[in-house]
CSV table of C-alpha atoms in Angstrom, one decimal:
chain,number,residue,atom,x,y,z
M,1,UNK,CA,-100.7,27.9,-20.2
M,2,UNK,CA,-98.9,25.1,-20.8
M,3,UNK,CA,-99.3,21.8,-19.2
M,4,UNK,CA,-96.3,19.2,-19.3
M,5,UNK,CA,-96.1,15.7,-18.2
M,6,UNK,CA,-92.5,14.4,-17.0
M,7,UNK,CA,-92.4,11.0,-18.4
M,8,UNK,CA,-89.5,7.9,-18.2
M,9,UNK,CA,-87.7,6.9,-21.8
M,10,UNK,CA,-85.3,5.1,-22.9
M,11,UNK,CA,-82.5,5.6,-25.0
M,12,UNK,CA,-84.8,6.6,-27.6
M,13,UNK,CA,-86.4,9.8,-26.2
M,14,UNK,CA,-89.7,8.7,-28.1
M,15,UNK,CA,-90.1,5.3,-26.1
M,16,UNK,CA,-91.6,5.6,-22.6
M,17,UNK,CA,-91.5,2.7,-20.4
M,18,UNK,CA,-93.0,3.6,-16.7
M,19,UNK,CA,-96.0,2.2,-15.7
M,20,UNK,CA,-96.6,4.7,-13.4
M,21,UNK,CA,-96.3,7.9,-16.3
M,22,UNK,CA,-98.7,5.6,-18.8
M,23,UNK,CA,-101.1,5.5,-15.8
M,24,UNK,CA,-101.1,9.9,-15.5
M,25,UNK,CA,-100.6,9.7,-18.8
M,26,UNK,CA,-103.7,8.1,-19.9
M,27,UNK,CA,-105.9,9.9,-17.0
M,28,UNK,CA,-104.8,13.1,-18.6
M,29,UNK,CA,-106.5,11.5,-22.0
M,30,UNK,CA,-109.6,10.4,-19.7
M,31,UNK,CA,-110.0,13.7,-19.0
M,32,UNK,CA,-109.4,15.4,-22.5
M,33,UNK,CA,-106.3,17.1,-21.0
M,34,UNK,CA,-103.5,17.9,-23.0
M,35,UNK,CA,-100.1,17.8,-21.7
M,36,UNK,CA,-96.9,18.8,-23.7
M,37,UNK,CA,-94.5,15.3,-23.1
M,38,UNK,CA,-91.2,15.9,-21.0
M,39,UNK,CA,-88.6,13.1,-21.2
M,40,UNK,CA,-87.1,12.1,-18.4
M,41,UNK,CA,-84.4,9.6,-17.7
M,42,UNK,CA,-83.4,7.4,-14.7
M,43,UNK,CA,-80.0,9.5,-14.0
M,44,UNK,CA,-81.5,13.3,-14.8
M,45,UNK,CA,-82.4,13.4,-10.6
M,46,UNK,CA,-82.0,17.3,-10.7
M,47,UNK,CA,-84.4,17.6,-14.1
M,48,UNK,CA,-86.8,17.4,-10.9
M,49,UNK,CA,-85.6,19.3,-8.1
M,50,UNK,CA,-88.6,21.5,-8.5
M,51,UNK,CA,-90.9,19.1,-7.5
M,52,UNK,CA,-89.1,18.8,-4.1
M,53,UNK,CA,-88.6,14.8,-5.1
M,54,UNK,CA,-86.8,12.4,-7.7
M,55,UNK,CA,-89.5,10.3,-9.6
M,56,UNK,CA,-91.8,10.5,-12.6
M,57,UNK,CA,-94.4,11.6,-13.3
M,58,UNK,CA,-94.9,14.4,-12.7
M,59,UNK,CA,-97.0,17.0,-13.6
M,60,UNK,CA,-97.3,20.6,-14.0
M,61,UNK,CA,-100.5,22.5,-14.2
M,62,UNK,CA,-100.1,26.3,-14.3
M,63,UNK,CA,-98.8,26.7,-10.7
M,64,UNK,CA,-99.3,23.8,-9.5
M,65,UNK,CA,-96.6,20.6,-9.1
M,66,UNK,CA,-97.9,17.2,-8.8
M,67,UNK,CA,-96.1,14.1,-8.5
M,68,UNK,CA,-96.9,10.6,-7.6
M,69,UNK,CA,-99.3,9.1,-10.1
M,70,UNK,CA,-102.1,8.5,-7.6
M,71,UNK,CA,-101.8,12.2,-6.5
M,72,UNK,CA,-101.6,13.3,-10.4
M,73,UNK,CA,-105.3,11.2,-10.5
M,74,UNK,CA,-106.8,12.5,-7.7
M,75,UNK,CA,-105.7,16.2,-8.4
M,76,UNK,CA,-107.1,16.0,-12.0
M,77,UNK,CA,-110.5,14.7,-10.9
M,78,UNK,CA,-110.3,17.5,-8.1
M,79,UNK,CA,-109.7,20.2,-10.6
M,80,UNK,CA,-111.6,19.3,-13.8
M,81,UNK,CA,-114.8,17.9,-11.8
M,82,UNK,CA,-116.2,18.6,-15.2
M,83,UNK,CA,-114.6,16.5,-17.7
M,84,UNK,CA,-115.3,12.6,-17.3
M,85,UNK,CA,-115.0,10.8,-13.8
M,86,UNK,CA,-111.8,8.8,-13.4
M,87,UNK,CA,-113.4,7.3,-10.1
M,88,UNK,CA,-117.0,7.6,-10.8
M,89,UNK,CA,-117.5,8.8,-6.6
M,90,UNK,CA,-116.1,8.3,-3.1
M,91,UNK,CA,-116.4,4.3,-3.5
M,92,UNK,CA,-114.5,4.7,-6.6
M,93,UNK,CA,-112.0,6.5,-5.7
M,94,UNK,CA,-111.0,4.4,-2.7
M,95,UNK,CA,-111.5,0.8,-4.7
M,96,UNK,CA,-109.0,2.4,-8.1
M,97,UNK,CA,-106.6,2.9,-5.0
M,98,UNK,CA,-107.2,-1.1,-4.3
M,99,UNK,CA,-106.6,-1.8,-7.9
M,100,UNK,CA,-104.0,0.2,-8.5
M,101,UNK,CA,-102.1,-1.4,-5.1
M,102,UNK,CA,-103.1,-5.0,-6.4
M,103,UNK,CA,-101.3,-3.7,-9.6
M,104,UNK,CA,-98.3,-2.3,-7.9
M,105,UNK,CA,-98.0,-5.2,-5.4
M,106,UNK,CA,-98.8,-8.3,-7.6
M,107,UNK,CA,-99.1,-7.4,-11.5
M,108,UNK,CA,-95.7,-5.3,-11.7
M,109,UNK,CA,-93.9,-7.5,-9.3
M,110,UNK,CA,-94.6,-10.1,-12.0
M,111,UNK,CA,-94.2,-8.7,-15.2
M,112,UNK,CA,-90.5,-7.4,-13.5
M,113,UNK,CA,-89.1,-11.0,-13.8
M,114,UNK,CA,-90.2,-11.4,-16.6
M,115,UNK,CA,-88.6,-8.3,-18.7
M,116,UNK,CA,-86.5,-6.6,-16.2
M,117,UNK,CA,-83.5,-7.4,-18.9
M,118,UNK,CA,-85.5,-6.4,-21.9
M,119,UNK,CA,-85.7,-2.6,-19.9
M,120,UNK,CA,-82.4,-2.5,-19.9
M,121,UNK,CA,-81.4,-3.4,-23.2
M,122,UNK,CA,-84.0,0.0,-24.2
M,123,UNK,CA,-82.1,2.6,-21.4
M,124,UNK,CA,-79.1,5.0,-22.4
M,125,UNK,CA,-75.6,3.7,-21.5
M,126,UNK,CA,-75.9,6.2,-18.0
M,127,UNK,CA,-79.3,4.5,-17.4
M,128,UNK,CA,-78.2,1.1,-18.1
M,129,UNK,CA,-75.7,1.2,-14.9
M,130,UNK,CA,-77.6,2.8,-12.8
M,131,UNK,CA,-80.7,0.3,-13.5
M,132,UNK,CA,-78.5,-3.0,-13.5
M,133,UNK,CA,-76.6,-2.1,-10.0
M,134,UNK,CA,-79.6,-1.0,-8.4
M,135,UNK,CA,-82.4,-3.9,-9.8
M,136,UNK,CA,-79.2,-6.9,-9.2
M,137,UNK,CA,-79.0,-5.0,-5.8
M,138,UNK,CA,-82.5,-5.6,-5.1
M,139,UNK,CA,-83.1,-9.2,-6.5
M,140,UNK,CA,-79.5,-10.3,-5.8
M,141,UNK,CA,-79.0,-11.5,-9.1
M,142,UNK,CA,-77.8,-10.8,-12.3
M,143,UNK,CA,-80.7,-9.5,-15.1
M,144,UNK,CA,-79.8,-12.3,-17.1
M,145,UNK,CA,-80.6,-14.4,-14.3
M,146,UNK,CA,-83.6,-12.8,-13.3
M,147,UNK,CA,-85.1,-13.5,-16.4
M,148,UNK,CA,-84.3,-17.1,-17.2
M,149,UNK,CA,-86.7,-19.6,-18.0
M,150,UNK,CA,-89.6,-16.5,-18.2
M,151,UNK,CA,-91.5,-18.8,-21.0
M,152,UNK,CA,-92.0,-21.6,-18.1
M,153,UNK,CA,-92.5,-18.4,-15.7
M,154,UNK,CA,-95.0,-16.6,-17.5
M,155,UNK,CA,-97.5,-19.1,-16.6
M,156,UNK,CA,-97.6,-18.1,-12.8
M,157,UNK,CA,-97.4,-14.3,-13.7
M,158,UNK,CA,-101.2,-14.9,-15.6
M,159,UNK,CA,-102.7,-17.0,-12.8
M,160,UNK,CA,-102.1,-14.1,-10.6
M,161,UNK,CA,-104.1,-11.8,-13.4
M,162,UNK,CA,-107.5,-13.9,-12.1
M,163,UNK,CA,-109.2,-10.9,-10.6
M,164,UNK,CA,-108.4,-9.1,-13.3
M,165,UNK,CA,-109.7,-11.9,-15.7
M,166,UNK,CA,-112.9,-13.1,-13.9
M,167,UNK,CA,-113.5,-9.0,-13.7
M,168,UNK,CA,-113.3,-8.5,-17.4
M,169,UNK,CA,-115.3,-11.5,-18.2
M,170,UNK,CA,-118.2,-9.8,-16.9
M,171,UNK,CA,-118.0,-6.4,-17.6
M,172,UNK,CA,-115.8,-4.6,-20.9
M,173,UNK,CA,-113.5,-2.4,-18.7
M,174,UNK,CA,-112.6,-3.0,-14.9
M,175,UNK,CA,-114.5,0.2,-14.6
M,176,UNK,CA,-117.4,-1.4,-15.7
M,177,UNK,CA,-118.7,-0.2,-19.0
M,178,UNK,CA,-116.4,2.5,-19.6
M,179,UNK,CA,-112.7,2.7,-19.0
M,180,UNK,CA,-111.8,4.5,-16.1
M,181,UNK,CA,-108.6,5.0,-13.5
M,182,UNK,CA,-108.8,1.2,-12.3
M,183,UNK,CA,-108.5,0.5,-16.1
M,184,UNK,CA,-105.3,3.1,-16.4
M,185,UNK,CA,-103.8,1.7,-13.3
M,186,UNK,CA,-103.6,-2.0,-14.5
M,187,UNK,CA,-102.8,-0.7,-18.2
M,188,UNK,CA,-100.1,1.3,-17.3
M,189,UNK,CA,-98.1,-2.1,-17.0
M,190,UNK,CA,-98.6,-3.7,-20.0
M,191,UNK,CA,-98.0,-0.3,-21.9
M,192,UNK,CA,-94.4,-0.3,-19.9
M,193,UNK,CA,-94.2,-4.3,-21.0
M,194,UNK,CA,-95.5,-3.3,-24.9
M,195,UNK,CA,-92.8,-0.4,-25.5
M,196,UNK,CA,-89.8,-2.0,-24.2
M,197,UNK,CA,-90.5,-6.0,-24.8
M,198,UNK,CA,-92.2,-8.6,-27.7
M,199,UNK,CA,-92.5,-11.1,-24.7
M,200,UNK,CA,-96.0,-11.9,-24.8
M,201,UNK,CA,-97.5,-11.7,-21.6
M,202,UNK,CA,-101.2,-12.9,-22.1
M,203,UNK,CA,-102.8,-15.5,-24.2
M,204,UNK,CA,-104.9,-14.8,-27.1
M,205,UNK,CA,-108.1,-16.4,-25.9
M,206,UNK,CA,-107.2,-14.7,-22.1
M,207,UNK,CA,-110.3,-11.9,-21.4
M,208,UNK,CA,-107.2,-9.3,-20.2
M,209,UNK,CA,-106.3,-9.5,-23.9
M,210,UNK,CA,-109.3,-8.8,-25.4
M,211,UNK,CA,-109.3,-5.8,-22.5
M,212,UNK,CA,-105.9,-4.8,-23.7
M,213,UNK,CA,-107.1,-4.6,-27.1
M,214,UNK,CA,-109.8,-2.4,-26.4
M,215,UNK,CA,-107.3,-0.1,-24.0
M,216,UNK,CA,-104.7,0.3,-26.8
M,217,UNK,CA,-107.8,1.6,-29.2
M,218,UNK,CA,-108.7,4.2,-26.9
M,219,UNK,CA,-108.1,8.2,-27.7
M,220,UNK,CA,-107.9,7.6,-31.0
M,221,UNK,CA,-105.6,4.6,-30.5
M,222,UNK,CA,-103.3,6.5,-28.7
M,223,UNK,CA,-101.2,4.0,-26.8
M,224,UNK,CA,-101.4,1.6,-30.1
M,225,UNK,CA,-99.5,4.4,-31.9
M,226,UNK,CA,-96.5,4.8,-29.0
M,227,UNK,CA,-93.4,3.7,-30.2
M,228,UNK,CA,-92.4,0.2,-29.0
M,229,UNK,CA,-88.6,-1.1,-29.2
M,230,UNK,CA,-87.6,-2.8,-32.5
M,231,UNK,CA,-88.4,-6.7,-32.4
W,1,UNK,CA,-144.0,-9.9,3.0
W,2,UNK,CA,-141.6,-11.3,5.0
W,3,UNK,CA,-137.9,-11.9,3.3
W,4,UNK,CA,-136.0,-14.6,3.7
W,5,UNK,CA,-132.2,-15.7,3.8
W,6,UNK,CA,-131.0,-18.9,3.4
W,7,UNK,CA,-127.7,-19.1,5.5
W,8,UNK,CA,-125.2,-21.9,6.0
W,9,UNK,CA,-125.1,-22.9,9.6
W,10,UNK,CA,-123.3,-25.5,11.9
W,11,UNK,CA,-124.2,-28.2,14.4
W,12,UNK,CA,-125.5,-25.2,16.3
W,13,UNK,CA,-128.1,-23.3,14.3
W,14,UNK,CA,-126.8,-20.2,15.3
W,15,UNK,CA,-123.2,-20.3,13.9
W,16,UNK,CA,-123.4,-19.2,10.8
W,17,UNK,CA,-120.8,-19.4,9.1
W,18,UNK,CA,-120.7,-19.0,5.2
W,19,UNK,CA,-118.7,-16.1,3.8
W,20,UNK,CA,-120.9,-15.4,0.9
W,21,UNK,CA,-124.4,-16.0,3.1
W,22,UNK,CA,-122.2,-12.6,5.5
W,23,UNK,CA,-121.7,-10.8,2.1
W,24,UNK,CA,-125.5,-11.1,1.8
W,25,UNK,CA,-126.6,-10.5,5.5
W,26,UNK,CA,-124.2,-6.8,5.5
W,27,UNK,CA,-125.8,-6.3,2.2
W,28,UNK,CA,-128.6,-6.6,3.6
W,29,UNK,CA,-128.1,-4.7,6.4
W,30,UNK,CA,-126.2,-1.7,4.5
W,31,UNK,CA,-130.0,-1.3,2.6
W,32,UNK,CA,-131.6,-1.4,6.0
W,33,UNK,CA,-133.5,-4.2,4.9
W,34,UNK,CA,-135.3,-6.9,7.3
W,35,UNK,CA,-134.8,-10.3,6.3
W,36,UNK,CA,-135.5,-13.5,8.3
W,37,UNK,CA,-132.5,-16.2,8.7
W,38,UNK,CA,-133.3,-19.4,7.6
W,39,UNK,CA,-130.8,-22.2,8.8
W,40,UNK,CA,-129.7,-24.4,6.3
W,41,UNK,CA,-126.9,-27.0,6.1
W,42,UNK,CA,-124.7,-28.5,3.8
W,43,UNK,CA,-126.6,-32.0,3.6
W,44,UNK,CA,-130.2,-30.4,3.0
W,45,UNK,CA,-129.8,-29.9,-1.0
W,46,UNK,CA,-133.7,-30.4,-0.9
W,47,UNK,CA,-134.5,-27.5,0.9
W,48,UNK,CA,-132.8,-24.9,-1.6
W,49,UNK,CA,-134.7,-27.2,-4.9
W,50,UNK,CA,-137.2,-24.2,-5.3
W,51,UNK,CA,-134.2,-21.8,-6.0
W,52,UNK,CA,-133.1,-24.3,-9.0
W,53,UNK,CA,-129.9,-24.4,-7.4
W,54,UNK,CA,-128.1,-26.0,-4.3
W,55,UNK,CA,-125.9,-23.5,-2.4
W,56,UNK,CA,-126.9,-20.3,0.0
W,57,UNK,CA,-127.0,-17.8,0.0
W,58,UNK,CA,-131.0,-18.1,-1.2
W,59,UNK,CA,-133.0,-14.3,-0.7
W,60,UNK,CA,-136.4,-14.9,-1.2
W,61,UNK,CA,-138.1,-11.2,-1.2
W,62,UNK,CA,-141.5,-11.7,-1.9
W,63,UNK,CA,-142.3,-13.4,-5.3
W,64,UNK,CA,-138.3,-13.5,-6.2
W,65,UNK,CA,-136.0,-15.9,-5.1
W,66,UNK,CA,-132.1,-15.1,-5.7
W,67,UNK,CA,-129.3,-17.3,-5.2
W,68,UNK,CA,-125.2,-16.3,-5.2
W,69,UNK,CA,-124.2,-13.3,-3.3
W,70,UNK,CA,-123.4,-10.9,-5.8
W,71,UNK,CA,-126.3,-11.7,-7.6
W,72,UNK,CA,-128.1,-10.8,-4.4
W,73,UNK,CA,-126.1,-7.7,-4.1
W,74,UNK,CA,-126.6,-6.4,-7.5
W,75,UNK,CA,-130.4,-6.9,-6.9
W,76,UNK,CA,-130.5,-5.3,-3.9
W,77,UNK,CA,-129.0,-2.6,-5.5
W,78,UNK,CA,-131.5,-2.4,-8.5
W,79,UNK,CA,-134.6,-3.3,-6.0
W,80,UNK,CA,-134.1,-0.6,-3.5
W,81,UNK,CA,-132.2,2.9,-5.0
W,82,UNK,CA,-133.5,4.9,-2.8
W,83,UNK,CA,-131.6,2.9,0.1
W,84,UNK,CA,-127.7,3.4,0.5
W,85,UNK,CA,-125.9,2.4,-2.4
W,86,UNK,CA,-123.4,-0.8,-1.9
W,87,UNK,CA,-121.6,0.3,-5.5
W,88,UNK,CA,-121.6,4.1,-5.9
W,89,UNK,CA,-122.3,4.2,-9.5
W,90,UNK,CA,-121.5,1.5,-12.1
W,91,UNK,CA,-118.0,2.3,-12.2
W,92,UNK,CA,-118.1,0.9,-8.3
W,93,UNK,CA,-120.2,-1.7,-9.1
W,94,UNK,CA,-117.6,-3.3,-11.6
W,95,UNK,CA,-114.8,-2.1,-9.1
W,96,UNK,CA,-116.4,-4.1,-6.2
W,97,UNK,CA,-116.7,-6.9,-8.4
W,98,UNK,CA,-112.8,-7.0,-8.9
W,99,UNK,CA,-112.3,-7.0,-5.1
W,100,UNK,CA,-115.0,-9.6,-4.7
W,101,UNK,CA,-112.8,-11.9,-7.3
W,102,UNK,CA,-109.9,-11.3,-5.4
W,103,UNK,CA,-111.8,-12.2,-2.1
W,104,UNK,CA,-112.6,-15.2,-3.8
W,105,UNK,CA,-109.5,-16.1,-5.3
W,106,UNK,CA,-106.6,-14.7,-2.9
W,107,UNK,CA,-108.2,-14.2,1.0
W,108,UNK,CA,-110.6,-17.3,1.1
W,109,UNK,CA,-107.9,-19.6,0.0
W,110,UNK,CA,-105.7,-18.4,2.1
W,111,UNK,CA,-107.6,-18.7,5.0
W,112,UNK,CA,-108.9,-22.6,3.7
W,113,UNK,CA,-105.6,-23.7,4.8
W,114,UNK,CA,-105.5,-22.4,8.2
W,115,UNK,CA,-109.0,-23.0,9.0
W,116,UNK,CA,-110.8,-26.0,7.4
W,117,UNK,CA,-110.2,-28.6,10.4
W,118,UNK,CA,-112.0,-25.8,12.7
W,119,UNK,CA,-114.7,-25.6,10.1
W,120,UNK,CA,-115.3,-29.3,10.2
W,121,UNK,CA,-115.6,-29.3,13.8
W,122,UNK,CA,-118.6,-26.9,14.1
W,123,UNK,CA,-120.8,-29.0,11.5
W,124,UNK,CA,-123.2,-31.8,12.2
W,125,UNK,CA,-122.0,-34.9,12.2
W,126,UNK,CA,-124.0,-35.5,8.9
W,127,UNK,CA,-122.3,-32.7,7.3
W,128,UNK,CA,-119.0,-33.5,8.7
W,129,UNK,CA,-118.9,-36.7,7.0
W,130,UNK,CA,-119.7,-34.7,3.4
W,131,UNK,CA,-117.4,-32.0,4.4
W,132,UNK,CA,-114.3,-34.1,5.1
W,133,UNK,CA,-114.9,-36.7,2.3
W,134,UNK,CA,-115.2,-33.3,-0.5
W,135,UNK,CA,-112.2,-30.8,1.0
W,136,UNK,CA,-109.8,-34.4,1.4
W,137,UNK,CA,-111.0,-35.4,-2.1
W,138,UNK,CA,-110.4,-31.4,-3.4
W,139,UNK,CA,-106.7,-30.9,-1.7
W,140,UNK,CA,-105.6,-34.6,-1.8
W,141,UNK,CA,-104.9,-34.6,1.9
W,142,UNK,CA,-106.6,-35.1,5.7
W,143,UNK,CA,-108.1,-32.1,7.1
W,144,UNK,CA,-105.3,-32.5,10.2
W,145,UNK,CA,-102.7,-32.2,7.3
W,146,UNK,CA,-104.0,-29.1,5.7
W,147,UNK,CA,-103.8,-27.3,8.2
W,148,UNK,CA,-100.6,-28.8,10.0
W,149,UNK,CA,-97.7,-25.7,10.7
W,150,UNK,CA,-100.2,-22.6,10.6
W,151,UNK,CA,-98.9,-20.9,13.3
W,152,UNK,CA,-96.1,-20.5,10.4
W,153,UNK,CA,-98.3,-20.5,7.7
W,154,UNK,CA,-100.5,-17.3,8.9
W,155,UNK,CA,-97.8,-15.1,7.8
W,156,UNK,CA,-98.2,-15.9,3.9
W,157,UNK,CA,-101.9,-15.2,4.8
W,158,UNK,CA,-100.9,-12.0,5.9
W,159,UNK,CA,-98.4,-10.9,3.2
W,160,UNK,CA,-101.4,-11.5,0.2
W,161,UNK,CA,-103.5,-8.8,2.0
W,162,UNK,CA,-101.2,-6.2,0.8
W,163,UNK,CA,-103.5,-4.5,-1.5
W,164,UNK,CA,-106.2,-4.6,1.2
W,165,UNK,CA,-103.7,-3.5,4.1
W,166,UNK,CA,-102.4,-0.6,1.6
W,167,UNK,CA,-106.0,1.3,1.3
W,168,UNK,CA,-106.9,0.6,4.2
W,169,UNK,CA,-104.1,2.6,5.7
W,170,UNK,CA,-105.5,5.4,3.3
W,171,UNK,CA,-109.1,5.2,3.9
W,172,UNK,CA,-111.6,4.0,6.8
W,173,UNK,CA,-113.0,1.4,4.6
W,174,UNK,CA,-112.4,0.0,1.1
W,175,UNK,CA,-114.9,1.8,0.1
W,176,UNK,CA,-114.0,4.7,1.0
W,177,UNK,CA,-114.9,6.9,4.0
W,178,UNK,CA,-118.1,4.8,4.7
W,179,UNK,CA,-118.5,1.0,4.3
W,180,UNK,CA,-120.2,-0.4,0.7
W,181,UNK,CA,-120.2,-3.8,-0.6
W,182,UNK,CA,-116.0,-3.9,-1.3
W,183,UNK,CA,-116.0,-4.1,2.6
W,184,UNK,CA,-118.7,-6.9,3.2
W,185,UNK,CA,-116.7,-9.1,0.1
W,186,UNK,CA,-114.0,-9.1,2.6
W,187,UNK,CA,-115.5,-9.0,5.6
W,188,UNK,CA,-117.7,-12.1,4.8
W,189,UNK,CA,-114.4,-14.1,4.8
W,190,UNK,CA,-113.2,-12.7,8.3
W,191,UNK,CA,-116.6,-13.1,10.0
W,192,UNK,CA,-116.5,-17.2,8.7
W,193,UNK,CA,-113.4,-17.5,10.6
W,194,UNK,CA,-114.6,-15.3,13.5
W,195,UNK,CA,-117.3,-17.9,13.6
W,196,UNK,CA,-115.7,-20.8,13.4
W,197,UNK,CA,-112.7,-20.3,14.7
W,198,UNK,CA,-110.2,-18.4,17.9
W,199,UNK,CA,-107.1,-18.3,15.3
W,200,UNK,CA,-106.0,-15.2,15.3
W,201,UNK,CA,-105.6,-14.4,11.9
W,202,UNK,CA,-104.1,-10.5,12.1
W,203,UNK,CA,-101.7,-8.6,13.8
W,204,UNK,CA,-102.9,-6.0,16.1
W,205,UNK,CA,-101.0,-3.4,14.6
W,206,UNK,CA,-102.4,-4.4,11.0
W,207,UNK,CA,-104.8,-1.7,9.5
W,208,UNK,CA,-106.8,-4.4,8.1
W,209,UNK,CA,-107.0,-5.5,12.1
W,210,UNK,CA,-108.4,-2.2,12.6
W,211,UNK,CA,-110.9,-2.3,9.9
W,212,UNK,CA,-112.1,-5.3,10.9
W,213,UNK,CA,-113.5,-3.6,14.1
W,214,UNK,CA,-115.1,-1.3,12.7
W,215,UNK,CA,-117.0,-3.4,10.5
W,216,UNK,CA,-118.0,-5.5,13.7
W,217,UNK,CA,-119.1,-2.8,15.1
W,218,UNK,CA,-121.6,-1.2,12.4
W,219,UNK,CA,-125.5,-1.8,12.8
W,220,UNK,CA,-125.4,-1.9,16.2
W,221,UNK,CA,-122.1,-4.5,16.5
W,222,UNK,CA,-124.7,-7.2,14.6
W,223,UNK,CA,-121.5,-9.7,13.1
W,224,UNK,CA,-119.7,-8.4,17.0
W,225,UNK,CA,-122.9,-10.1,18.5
W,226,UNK,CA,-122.8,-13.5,15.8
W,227,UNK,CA,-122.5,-16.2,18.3
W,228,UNK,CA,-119.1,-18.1,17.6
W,229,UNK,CA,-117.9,-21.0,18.6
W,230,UNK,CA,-116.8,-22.0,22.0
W,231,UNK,CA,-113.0,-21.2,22.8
């Protein structure tokens, strides 16, 4: 059987870029799961008609479709109960879904103004018009403008990391002593921010970077080894 | 033995009042442990000497004495395993932390701004005078200022509890299916307000609205039956 993971690139089929794929991505490494990398791009809608819906990741286990990375997390711990806990029990589970919402609703929010023009500049042509009509839809603005003054910016987007921060000054992983999903779920955006940008999003001396550190290592420094955009 | 807690009251004894003395008291009562309340007020540093610090909450449980809240939580949890957990396992325990931060640092805030002049209303007049003099000193304005346009304001208030509002429309509590220590970190902050305060600070259509009475009404409605202040 093989298992594959439908995961967001760029231009450059070996540079993935969603969040949300590095977050099933790295639950699948949690869990000592392998799953055979499918590249997916922004325009290739009908790439996943199968899954009945039009985003990544997803994943396909045998017989079974999952997308949505929060369903690919709880399906995984639902069906290898036996490798390592990604929630660690009921109260887990439900306070990874707060992290990963505080991610999805503050962190990426953040770190989009800040590199929504370096994404770009790593999508194929199709993906680059699709991305820049639909993102200067949304902000009703240009990506260029977007992104201005992002080194006086950056500031606001690590005072909003505080949780995080105060979190990781106590304990090694937000999981506590061991990584675990509420570590993947706030990873999974600085792994998007690492493969498409050099903007430096966190400050040397900043616990988060220490924690990043220790996150790229993991799995045999997996995600230090993915392929980042050239400088 | 009888246990103690140190919690912050008003002018009248029985409005208590402090979010992080409500973290301790749900704590508490999540354990199914008895402890007696022991009024104390801002001005009365002397009473809290034997602790070696000045702020409640204080738990004195036979020979130890334990100030801060998650410091009371995390030895409640070590004290008493065989009572119901208020983590679920150290992942949880670092997970609730997180949430506890973000109490801290997003929800308690927020609510300052709406809510300080009501605060000051319900204190002593010895405490009022340190209570204005210390918030005027910390926001560089009059407590009638700070407040000034909340009726507008609230909405802000509102918006930050995305994360909160987002599990909660996913699971009963943000712990999950039953009520652990993620809830009481934020349900210390809403039962200060509810104490203090008739400002409505929710929607009634807001899942975190309908969280919030269901934690009044566990053990018996206890925080429903806190006496608040007069209308």
């Amino acid at each position: 059987m093989t298992r594959q993971l439908f995961e967001l690139v760029g231009a450059d089929p070996e540079i993935r870029f969603s969040p949300y794929s590095w977050r099933a991505r790295m639950a699948l490494l949690h869990k000592g799961i392998d799953a055979k990398s499918r590249p997916w791009r922004f325009t290739e809608k009908e790439a996943l008609a199968f899954s009945g819906q039009d985003k990544v990741p997803v994943l396909v286990d045998g017989d079974t479709v999952v997308s949505d990375s929060w369903q690919i997390a709880l399906y995984l711990e639902r069906a290898y109960p036996d490798a390592p806990a990604l929630f660690g029990g009921a109260q887990g589970e439900a306070m990874a879904r707060f992290i990963a919402h505080w991610c999805d609703g503050v962190m990426l929010p953040g770190m989009i103004t800040l590199l929504v023009h370096d994404i770009w500049r790593c999508l194929d042509p199709q993906s680059q018009a699709y991305f820049r009509e639909s993102r200067e839809k949304r902000f009703g603005r240009k990506l260029e403008d977007i992104v201005a003054g992002r080194e006086e910016r950056v500031d606001t987007f690590r005072k909003a990391l505080r949780p995080m921060r105060m979190t990781l000054a106590e304990y090694p992983y937000l999981a506590g002593e061991a990584p675990g999903y509420a570590d993947y779920a706030a990873f999974g955006g600085f792994m998007w921010a690492r493969c498409i940008s050099h903007f430096e999003l966190l400050e040397p001396d900043d616990p988060v970077h220490a924690w990043r550190e220790r996150m790229l290592d993991l799995y045999y420094g997996y995600a230090r080894k993915a392929k980042r955009v050239a400088a």
